[in-house]
Amino acid sequence: SQKIEQNSEALNIQEGKTATLTCNYTNYSPAYLQWYRQDPGRGPVFLLLIRENEKEKRKERLKVTFDTTLKQSLFHITASQPADSATYLCAANNAGNMLTFGGGTRLMVKP
Amino acid sequence: DGGITQSPKYLFRKEGQNVTLSCEQNLNHDAMYWYRQDPGQGLRLIYYSQIVNDFQKGDIAEGYSVSREKKESFPLTVTSAQKNPTAFYLCASTQQGASGSYEQYFGPGTRLTVT
């Protein structure tokens, strides 16, 4: 079955460093991937979308890559700040063109 | 102020009771979705609706029901048949283009606890 996997362990980094989160997909080839941010007890907020024919997408301090050979997307936050601490969700379209979500990775940025 | 509202934020029910969660959007979006989120897990799709008076089952529809009588509203009923109803429920909407790739806008969620 189609699966989206993210590292379930929390990622702890120091303020100012670059955070890199990984999203792997198996058993299919999505046409696009989306990344969302979710704060505790709140709904996810859309950050970026990248299509299969795009290698990289940037928005301010955020960068997303899409490697169809490795079946992987990387999400980078440069010059990270404590305010970036949240859970980040990866989602990909599935065969029915709905979104399949990964379990999310919690990022903690320490001052 | 455009967006999606869900009410209530917290809901407590006794086992065996049906409960309805509200979801309203004023974004003029065609498509609406209901997801369930359990701790440490991804969002799982319960039901979705791409147009008024039409809806489809998602991956975990058993024990749930929905209606879509108005474009703005997509209420979810958690019935007594749902074996593990305690969860965080999220409603979302999107204006789907031909490629179906538009971002989803989420409501603030309703945390349902059934005892």
Short mmCIF file of C-alpha atoms in Angstrom, two decimals:
data_model
loop_
_atom_site.label_atom_id
_atom_site.label_comp_id
_atom_site.label_asym_id
_atom_site.label_seq_id
_atom_site.Cartn_x
_atom_site.Cartn_y
_atom_site.Cartn_z
CA SER A 1 0.00 0.00 0.00
CA GLN A 2 1.04 3.63 -0.48
CA LYS A 3 2.98 4.92 2.49
CA ILE A 4 4.46 8.21 3.60
CA GLU A 5 7.08 7.91 6.31
CA GLN A 6 8.67 10.58 8.44
CA ASN A 7 11.11 10.20 11.29
CA SER A 8 8.97 9.84 14.40
CA GLU A 9 11.81 10.86 16.69
CA ALA A 10 11.99 14.52 17.59
CA LEU A 11 14.73 16.59 15.98
CA ASN A 12 16.57 18.85 18.41
CA ILE A 13 18.82 21.56 17.02
CA GLN A 14 20.47 24.76 18.16
CA GLU A 15 19.14 28.14 17.14
CA GLY A 16 20.80 29.42 13.98
CA LYS A 17 21.50 25.97 12.55
CA THR A 18 19.76 24.40 9.57
CA ALA A 19 17.05 21.86 10.34
CA THR A 20 16.56 19.06 7.81
CA LEU A 21 13.49 16.84 7.93
CA THR A 22 12.98 13.76 5.77
CA CYS A 23 9.90 12.35 4.06
CA ASN A 24 10.06 8.99 2.27
CA TYR A 25 7.33 7.47 0.16
CA THR A 26 6.91 3.88 -0.94
CA ASN A 27 4.89 1.85 -3.40
CA TYR A 28 3.89 4.73 -5.65
CA SER A 29 5.03 7.88 -7.39
CA PRO A 30 3.14 10.99 -6.28
CA ALA A 31 2.72 13.88 -8.65
CA TYR A 32 3.38 16.37 -5.83
CA LEU A 33 4.29 16.65 -2.18
CA GLN A 34 3.12 19.20 0.34
CA TRP A 35 4.61 20.26 3.68
CA TYR A 36 2.55 21.57 6.59
CA ARG A 37 3.37 22.97 10.00
CA GLN A 38 1.27 21.94 13.02
CA ASP A 39 1.44 23.53 16.45
CA PRO A 40 0.16 21.58 19.49
CA GLY A 41 -3.62 21.39 19.62
CA ARG A 42 -4.07 23.26 16.34
CA GLY A 43 -4.78 22.47 12.71
CA PRO A 44 -1.94 22.12 10.18
CA VAL A 45 -0.91 25.15 8.13
CA PHE A 46 0.28 24.78 4.53
CA LEU A 47 3.90 25.77 3.86
CA LEU A 48 5.09 24.55 0.47
CA LEU A 49 4.13 22.36 -2.48
CA ILE A 50 6.63 20.76 -4.84
CA ARG A 51 5.78 18.86 -8.03
CA GLU A 52 7.54 15.78 -9.36
CA ASN A 53 9.18 17.74 -12.16
CA GLU A 54 10.62 20.30 -9.72
CA LYS A 55 13.88 19.53 -7.97
CA GLU A 56 13.71 22.31 -5.44
CA LYS A 57 11.36 24.99 -4.11
CA ARG A 58 12.17 27.89 -1.80
CA LYS A 59 10.16 30.26 0.35
CA GLU A 60 12.04 32.64 2.63
CA ARG A 61 14.04 30.42 5.02
CA LEU A 62 12.35 27.23 3.80
CA LYS A 63 13.57 24.90 1.08
CA VAL A 64 12.02 21.66 -0.15
CA THR A 65 13.56 19.12 -2.49
CA PHE A 66 11.94 16.22 -4.35
CA ASP A 67 14.11 13.28 -5.41
CA THR A 68 12.06 10.82 -7.44
CA THR A 69 14.99 8.40 -7.65
CA LEU A 70 15.40 8.15 -3.89
CA LYS A 71 11.61 8.53 -3.39
CA GLN A 72 12.30 11.22 -0.88
CA SER A 73 11.61 14.84 -0.04
CA LEU A 74 13.81 16.92 2.25
CA PHE A 75 12.53 19.97 4.10
CA HIS A 76 15.10 22.50 5.26
CA ILE A 77 14.74 25.47 7.60
CA THR A 78 17.81 27.67 7.51
CA ALA A 79 18.83 29.99 10.38
CA SER A 80 16.32 28.18 12.60
CA GLN A 81 14.62 30.04 15.45
CA PRO A 82 12.84 28.81 18.60
CA ALA A 83 9.59 29.97 16.95
CA ASP A 84 10.15 27.29 14.29
CA SER A 85 9.55 24.60 16.93
CA ALA A 86 6.53 22.61 15.81
CA THR A 87 5.55 19.34 14.14
CA TYR A 88 6.06 19.27 10.39
CA LEU A 89 3.86 17.03 8.25
CA CYS A 90 4.61 15.73 4.79
CA ALA A 91 1.72 14.82 2.48
CA ALA A 92 1.53 13.39 -1.01
CA ASN A 93 -1.30 12.89 -3.43
CA ASN A 94 -2.46 9.30 -3.76
CA ALA A 95 -4.16 7.31 -6.48
CA GLY A 96 -7.53 8.88 -5.70
CA ASN A 97 -5.91 12.34 -5.73
CA MET A 98 -6.53 12.74 -2.04
CA LEU A 99 -3.64 13.49 0.31
CA THR A 100 -1.83 10.80 2.29
CA PHE A 101 -0.08 12.27 5.33
CA GLY A 102 3.03 11.11 7.13
CA GLY A 103 3.09 10.89 10.91
CA GLY A 104 5.04 14.13 11.26
CA THR A 105 8.38 15.03 12.77
CA ARG A 106 8.59 17.24 15.84
CA LEU A 107 11.27 19.94 15.62
CA MET A 108 12.65 21.58 18.75
CA VAL A 109 14.93 24.59 18.26
CA LYS A 110 16.83 25.50 21.40
CA PRO A 111 18.03 29.06 22.07
CA ASP B 1 -12.02 37.15 8.08
CA GLY B 2 -11.91 34.08 5.85
CA GLY B 3 -11.32 30.61 7.21
CA ILE B 4 -12.66 27.39 8.65
CA THR B 5 -14.30 27.15 12.02
CA GLN B 6 -14.87 24.01 14.03
CA SER B 7 -16.90 23.77 17.17
CA PRO B 8 -16.64 22.94 19.90
CA LYS B 9 -12.89 22.83 20.62
CA TYR B 10 -13.33 20.17 23.30
CA LEU B 11 -16.17 17.66 23.47
CA PHE B 12 -16.89 15.00 26.06
CA ARG B 13 -19.39 12.21 25.56
CA LYS B 14 -20.43 9.00 27.17
CA GLU B 15 -19.93 5.75 25.31
CA GLY B 16 -22.95 4.79 23.25
CA GLN B 17 -23.96 8.37 22.38
CA ASN B 18 -23.81 9.84 18.91
CA VAL B 19 -22.12 13.23 18.64
CA THR B 20 -21.96 15.76 15.79
CA LEU B 21 -18.91 17.93 15.10
CA SER B 22 -19.44 21.18 13.27
CA CYS B 23 -17.33 22.50 10.37
CA GLU B 24 -18.06 25.75 8.53
CA GLN B 25 -15.97 27.55 5.89
CA ASN B 26 -16.40 30.94 4.23
CA LEU B 27 -13.64 30.46 1.68
CA ASN B 28 -16.07 29.48 -1.09
CA HIS B 29 -14.21 26.19 -1.48
CA ASP B 30 -15.86 23.30 -3.28
CA ALA B 31 -14.10 20.43 -1.53
CA MET B 32 -14.21 19.64 2.18
CA TYR B 33 -12.60 16.87 4.21
CA TRP B 34 -12.69 15.27 7.63
CA TYR B 35 -9.55 13.76 9.14
CA ARG B 36 -8.82 11.98 12.36
CA GLN B 37 -5.46 12.41 14.12
CA ASP B 38 -4.22 10.08 16.86
CA PRO B 39 -1.05 10.74 18.88
CA GLY B 40 2.10 10.18 16.83
CA GLN B 41 0.11 9.27 13.74
CA GLY B 42 -0.60 11.00 10.49
CA LEU B 43 -3.95 12.40 9.52
CA ARG B 44 -6.35 9.71 8.30
CA LEU B 45 -9.16 10.60 5.92
CA ILE B 46 -12.68 9.82 7.17
CA TYR B 47 -14.94 11.38 4.53
CA TYR B 48 -14.65 13.97 1.80
CA SER B 49 -17.03 15.97 -0.35
CA GLN B 50 -16.14 17.60 -3.65
CA ILE B 51 -19.52 19.19 -4.27
CA VAL B 52 -22.76 19.93 -2.47
CA ASN B 53 -25.02 16.91 -1.91
CA ASP B 54 -22.22 14.48 -2.69
CA PHE B 55 -19.65 12.84 -0.43
CA GLN B 56 -17.35 9.84 -0.49
CA LYS B 57 -15.90 7.51 2.11
CA GLY B 58 -12.26 7.89 2.99
CA ASP B 59 -9.93 5.29 4.47
CA ILE B 60 -11.65 4.99 7.87
CA ALA B 61 -15.34 5.82 7.33
CA GLU B 62 -16.80 3.05 9.49
CA GLY B 63 -18.73 4.44 12.45
CA TYR B 64 -18.96 7.94 10.97
CA SER B 65 -21.50 9.79 8.84
CA VAL B 66 -21.56 13.18 7.11
CA SER B 67 -23.85 15.45 5.16
CA ARG B 68 -23.20 18.27 2.69
CA GLU B 69 -26.43 20.20 2.27
CA LYS B 70 -24.68 23.57 1.92
CA LYS B 71 -21.37 24.52 0.35
CA GLU B 72 -20.22 26.14 3.59
CA SER B 73 -21.02 23.30 5.97
CA PHE B 74 -19.79 19.72 6.36
CA PRO B 75 -20.82 18.27 9.75
CA LEU B 76 -19.43 14.94 10.96
CA THR B 77 -21.40 12.58 13.19
CA VAL B 78 -19.46 10.11 15.28
CA THR B 79 -21.85 7.25 15.93
CA SER B 80 -21.88 4.70 18.70
CA ALA B 81 -20.63 2.17 16.15
CA GLN B 82 -17.19 3.82 16.10
CA LYS B 83 -15.13 1.62 18.37
CA ASN B 84 -12.37 4.10 19.30
CA PRO B 85 -13.86 7.57 18.87
CA THR B 86 -11.50 9.45 21.21
CA ALA B 87 -9.24 11.49 18.91
CA PHE B 88 -8.46 14.92 17.48
CA TYR B 89 -10.74 15.66 14.52
CA LEU B 90 -9.72 18.08 11.79
CA CYS B 91 -11.83 19.57 9.03
CA ALA B 92 -10.23 20.97 5.89
CA SER B 93 -11.24 22.56 2.62
CA THR B 94 -9.63 23.23 -0.72
CA GLN B 95 -10.44 24.81 -4.06
CA GLN B 96 -9.32 22.01 -6.29
CA GLY B 97 -7.94 22.80 -9.70
CA ALA B 98 -7.78 20.38 -12.58
CA SER B 99 -4.57 18.92 -11.19
CA GLY B 100 -6.12 18.58 -7.74
CA SER B 101 -2.98 19.85 -6.13
CA TYR B 102 -4.25 22.83 -4.18
CA GLU B 103 -3.28 23.33 -0.58
CA GLN B 104 -5.71 22.34 2.13
CA TYR B 105 -6.91 24.85 4.69
CA PHE B 106 -7.53 23.33 8.11
CA GLY B 107 -9.79 24.30 10.95
CA PRO B 108 -8.55 24.48 14.56
CA GLY B 109 -9.77 20.96 15.33
CA THR B 110 -12.13 19.36 17.86
CA ARG B 111 -10.74 17.09 20.56
CA LEU B 112 -13.35 14.44 21.30
CA THR B 113 -13.11 12.34 24.45
CA VAL B 114 -15.50 9.43 24.93
CA THR B 115 -15.62 7.67 28.29
#
